[in-house]
mmCIF file of C-alpha atoms and ligand atoms in Angstrom:
data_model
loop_
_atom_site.group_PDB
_atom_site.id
_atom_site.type_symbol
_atom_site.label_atom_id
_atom_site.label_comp_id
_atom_site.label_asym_id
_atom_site.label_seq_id
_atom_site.Cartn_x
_atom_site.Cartn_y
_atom_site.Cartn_z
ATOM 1 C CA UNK N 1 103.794 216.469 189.975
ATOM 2 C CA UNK N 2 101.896 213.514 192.332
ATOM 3 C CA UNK N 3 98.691 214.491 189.713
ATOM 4 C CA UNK N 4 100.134 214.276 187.439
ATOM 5 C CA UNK N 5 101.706 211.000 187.741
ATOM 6 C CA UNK N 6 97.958 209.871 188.799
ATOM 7 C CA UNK N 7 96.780 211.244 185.537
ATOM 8 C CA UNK N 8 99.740 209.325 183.440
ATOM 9 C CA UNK N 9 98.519 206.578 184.932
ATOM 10 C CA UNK N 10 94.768 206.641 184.557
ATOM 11 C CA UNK N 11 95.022 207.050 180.954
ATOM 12 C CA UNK N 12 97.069 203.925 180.835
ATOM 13 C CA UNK N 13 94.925 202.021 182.469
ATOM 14 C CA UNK N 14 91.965 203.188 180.385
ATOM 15 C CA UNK N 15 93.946 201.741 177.416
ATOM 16 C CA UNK N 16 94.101 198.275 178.932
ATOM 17 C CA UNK N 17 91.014 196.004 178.311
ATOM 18 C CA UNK N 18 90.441 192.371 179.416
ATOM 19 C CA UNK N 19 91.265 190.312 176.320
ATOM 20 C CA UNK N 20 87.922 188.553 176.175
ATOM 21 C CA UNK N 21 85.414 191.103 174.449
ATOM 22 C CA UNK N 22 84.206 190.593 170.838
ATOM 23 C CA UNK N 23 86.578 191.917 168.602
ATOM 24 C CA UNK N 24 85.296 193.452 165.624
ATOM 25 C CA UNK N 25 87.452 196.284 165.085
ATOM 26 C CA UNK N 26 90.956 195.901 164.725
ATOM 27 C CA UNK N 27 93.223 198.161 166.953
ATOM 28 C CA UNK N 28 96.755 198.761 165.030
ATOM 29 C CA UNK N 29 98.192 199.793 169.044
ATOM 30 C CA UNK N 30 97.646 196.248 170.102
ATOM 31 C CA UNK N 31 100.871 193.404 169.509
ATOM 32 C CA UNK N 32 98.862 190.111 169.854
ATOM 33 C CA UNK N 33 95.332 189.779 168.347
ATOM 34 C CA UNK N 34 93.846 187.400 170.537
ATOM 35 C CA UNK N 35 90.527 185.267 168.702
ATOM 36 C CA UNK N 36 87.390 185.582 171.424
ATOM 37 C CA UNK N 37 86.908 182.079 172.211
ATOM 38 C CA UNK N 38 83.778 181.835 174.532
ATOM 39 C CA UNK N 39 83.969 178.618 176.765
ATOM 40 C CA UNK N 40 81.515 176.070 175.252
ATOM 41 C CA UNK N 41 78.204 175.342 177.810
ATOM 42 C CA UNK N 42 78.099 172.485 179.831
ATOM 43 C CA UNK N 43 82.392 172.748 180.126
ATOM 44 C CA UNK N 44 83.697 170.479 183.120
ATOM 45 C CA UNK N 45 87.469 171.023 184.791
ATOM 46 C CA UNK N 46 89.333 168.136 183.505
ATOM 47 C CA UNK N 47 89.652 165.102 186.024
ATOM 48 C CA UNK N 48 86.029 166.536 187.375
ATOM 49 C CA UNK N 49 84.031 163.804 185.897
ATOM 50 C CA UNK N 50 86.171 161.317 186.958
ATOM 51 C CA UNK N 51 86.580 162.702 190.299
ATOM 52 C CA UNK N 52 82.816 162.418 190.824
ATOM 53 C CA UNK N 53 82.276 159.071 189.835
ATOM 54 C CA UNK N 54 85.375 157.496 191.883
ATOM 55 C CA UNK N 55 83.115 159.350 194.493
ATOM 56 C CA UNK N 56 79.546 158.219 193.716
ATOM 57 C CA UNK N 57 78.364 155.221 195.969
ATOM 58 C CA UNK N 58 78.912 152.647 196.891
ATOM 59 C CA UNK N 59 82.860 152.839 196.330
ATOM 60 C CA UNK N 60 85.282 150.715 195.343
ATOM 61 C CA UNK N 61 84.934 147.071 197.126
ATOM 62 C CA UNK N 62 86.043 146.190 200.480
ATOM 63 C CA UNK N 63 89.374 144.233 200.380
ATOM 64 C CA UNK N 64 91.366 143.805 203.224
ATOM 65 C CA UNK N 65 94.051 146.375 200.737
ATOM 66 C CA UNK N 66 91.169 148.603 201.057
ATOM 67 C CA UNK N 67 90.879 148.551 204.703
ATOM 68 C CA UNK N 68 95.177 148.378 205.130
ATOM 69 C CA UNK N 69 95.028 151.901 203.107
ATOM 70 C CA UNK N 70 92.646 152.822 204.851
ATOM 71 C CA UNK N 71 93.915 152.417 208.108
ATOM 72 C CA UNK N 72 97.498 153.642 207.149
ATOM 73 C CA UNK N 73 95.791 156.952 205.684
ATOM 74 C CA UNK N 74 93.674 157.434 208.751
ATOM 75 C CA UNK N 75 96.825 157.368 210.958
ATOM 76 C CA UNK N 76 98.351 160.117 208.815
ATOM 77 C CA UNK N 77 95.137 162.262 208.216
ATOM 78 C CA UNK N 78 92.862 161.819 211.079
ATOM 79 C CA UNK N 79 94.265 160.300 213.976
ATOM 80 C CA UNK N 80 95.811 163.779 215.051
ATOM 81 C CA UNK N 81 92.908 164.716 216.227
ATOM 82 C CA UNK N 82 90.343 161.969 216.175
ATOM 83 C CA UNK N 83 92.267 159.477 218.065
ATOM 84 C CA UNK N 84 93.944 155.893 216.533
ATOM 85 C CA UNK N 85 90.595 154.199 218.110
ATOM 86 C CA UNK N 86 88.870 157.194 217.121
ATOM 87 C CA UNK N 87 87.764 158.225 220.723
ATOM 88 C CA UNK N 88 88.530 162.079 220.038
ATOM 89 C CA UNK N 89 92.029 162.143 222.022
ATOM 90 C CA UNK N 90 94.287 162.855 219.230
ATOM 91 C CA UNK N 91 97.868 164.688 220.030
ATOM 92 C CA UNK N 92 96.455 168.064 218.281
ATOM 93 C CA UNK N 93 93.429 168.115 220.894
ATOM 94 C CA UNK N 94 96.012 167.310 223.786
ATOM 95 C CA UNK N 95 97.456 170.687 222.565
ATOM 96 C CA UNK N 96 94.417 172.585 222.690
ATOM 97 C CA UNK N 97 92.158 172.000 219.462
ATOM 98 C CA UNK N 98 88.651 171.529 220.106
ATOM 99 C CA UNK N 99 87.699 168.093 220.559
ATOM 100 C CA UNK N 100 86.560 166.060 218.213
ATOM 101 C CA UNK N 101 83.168 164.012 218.798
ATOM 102 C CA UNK N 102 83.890 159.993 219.736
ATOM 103 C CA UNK N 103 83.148 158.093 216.817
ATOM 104 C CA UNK N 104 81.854 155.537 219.415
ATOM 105 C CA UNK N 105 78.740 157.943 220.017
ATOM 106 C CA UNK N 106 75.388 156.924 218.846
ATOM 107 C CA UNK N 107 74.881 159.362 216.061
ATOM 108 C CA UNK N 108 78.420 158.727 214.837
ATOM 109 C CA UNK N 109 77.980 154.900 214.403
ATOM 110 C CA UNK N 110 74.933 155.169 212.086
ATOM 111 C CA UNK N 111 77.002 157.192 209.242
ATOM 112 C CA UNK N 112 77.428 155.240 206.525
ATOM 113 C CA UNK N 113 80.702 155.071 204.503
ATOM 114 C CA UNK N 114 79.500 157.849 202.228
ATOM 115 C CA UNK N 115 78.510 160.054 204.625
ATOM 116 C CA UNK N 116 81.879 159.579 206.218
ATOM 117 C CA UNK N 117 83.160 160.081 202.518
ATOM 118 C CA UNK N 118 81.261 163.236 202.561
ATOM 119 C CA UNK N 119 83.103 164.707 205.716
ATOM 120 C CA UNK N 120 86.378 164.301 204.488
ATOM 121 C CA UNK N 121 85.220 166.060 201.248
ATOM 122 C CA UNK N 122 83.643 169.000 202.420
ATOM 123 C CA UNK N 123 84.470 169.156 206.280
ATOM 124 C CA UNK N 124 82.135 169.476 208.865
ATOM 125 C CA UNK N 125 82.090 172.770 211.592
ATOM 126 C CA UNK N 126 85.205 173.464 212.605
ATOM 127 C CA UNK N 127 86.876 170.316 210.794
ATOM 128 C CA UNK N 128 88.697 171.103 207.489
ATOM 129 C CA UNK N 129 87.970 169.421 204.104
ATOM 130 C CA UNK N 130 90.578 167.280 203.719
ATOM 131 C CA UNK N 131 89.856 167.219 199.120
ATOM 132 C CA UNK N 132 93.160 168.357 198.421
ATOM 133 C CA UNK N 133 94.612 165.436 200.009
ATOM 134 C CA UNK N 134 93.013 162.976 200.245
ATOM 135 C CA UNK N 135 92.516 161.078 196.873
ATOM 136 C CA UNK N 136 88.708 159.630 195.863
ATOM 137 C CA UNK N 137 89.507 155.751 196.595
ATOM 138 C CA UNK N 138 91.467 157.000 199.767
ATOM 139 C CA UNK N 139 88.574 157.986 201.179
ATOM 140 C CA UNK N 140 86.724 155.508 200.603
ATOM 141 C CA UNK N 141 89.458 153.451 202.571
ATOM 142 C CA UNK N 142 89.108 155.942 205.280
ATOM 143 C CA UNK N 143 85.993 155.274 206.155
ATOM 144 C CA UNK N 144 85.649 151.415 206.048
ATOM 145 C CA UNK N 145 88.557 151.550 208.218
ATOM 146 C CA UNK N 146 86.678 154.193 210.564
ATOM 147 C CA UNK N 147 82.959 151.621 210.297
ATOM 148 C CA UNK N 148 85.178 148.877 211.248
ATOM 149 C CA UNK N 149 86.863 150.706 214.274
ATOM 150 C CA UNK N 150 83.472 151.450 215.473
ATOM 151 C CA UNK N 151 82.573 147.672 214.937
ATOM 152 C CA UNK N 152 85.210 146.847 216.902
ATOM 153 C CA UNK N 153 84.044 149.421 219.552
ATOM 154 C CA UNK N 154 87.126 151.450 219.661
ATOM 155 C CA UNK N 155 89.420 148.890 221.389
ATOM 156 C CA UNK N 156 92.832 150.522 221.687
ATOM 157 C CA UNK N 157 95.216 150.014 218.863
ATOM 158 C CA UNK N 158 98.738 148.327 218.213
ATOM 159 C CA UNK N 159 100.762 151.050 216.652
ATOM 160 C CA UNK N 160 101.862 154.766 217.099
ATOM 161 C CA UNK N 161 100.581 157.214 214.227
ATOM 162 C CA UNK N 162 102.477 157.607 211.012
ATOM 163 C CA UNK N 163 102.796 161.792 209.591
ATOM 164 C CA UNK N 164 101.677 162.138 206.114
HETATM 165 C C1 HEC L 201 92.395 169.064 212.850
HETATM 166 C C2 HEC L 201 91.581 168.089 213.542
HETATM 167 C C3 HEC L 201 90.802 167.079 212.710
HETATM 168 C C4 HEC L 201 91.295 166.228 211.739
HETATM 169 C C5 HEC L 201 92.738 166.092 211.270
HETATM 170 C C6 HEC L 201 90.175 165.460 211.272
HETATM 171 N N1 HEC L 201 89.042 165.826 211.937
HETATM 172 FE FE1 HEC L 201 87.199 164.979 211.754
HETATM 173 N N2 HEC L 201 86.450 166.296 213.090
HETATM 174 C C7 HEC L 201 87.167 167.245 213.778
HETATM 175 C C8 HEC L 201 86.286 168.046 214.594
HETATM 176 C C9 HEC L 201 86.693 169.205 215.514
HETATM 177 C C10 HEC L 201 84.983 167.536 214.373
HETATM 178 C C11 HEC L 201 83.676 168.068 214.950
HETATM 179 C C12 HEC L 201 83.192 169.098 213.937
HETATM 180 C C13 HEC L 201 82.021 169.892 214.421
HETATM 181 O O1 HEC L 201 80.945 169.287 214.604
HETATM 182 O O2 HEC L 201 82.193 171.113 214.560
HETATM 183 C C14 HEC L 201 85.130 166.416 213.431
HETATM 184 C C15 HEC L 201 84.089 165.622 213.009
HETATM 185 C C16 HEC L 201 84.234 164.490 212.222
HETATM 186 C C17 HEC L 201 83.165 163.553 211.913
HETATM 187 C C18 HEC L 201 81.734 163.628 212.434
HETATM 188 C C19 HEC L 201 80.893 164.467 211.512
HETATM 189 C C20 HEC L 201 79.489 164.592 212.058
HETATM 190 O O3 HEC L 201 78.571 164.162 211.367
HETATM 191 O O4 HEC L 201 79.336 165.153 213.145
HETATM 192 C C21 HEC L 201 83.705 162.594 211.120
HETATM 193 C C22 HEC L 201 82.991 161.374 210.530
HETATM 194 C C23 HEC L 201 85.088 162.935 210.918
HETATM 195 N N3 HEC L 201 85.382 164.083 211.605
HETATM 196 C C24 HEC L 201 85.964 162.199 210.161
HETATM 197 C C25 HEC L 201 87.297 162.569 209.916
HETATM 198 C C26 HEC L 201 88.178 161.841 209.048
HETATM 199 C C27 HEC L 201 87.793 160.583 208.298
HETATM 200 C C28 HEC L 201 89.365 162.500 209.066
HETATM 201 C C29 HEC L 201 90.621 162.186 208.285
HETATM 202 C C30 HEC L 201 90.517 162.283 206.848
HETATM 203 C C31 HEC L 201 89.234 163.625 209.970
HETATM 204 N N4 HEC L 201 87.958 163.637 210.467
HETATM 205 C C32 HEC L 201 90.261 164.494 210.292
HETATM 206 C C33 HEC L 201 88.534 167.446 213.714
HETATM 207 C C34 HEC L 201 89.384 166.810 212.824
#
């Protein structure tokens, strides 16, 4: 009975077929006749173009807006873990999470806004990409308010962090 069951149900999945081949036969057993449409070369996601070029340097201009987003988005995104001064002594890594490296380190200090930009894109070792949610021009923010926290030399801020 079990094989043939099986059987029943190979030959129905034998008649099944993607949708997408070249059609040049018509099958009287299918409903809906769907055209083969190939995708035309050189086809971007919507919003993709865009997306790249509210990414391409140098970003949008440093205002002190800028730099208030920025520093209200860092609060939400990255202070868990990086700190409010950005020292590395978030609440997640009093919990337990690795910590982060001080922005206040010599390597840290000479990234420049993009390659900041670049982090929160595509993440760096164990930190996530943050792409999904954190918008272009927020990132941007992010990391002119991160420079200037280094050019401040990570003096301790005025305000608890904000959640997301
Ligand atoms: C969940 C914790 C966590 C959050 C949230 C987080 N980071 Fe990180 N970040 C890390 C860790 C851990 C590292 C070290 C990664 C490694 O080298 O493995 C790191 C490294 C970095 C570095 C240094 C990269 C390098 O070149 O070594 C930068 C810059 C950075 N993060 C920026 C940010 C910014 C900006 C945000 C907010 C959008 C953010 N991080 C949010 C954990 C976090």
């Amino acid at each position: 009975m079990r094989l043939a069951v099986a059987c029943i149900g190979l030959v129905l999945l034998a008649a099944c077929d993607t949708g997408t081949e070249q059609r040049d036969a018509v099958s009287s057993t299918r409903a809906v006749q769907r055209p083969y449409v190939p995708v035309p070369p050189g086809t971007i996601a919507r919003g993709t173009a865009a997306q790249q070029a509210a990414l391409a340097p140098p970003g949008p201009e440093v205002t002190p807006d800028l730099l208030a987003r920025g520093e209200e988005r860092f609060r939400a995104f990255c202070s868990p873990c990086h700190g409010l001064s950005g020292r590395g002594d978030g609440t997640v890594v009093s919990r337990g999470f690795p910590p982060p490296p001080s922005y206040h380190e010599e390597r840290l200090r000479t990234l420049s806004p993009e390659q900041i930009v670049g982090v929160i894109t595509h993440g760096r070792g164990r930190m996530f990409p943050y792409a999904d949610r954190v918008p272009p021009e927020d990132r941007w923010a992010i990391a002119h308010h991160v420079k200037r926290l280094q050019a401040e030399g990570g003096v301790p801020p005025r305000q608890e962090a904000v959640s997301p």
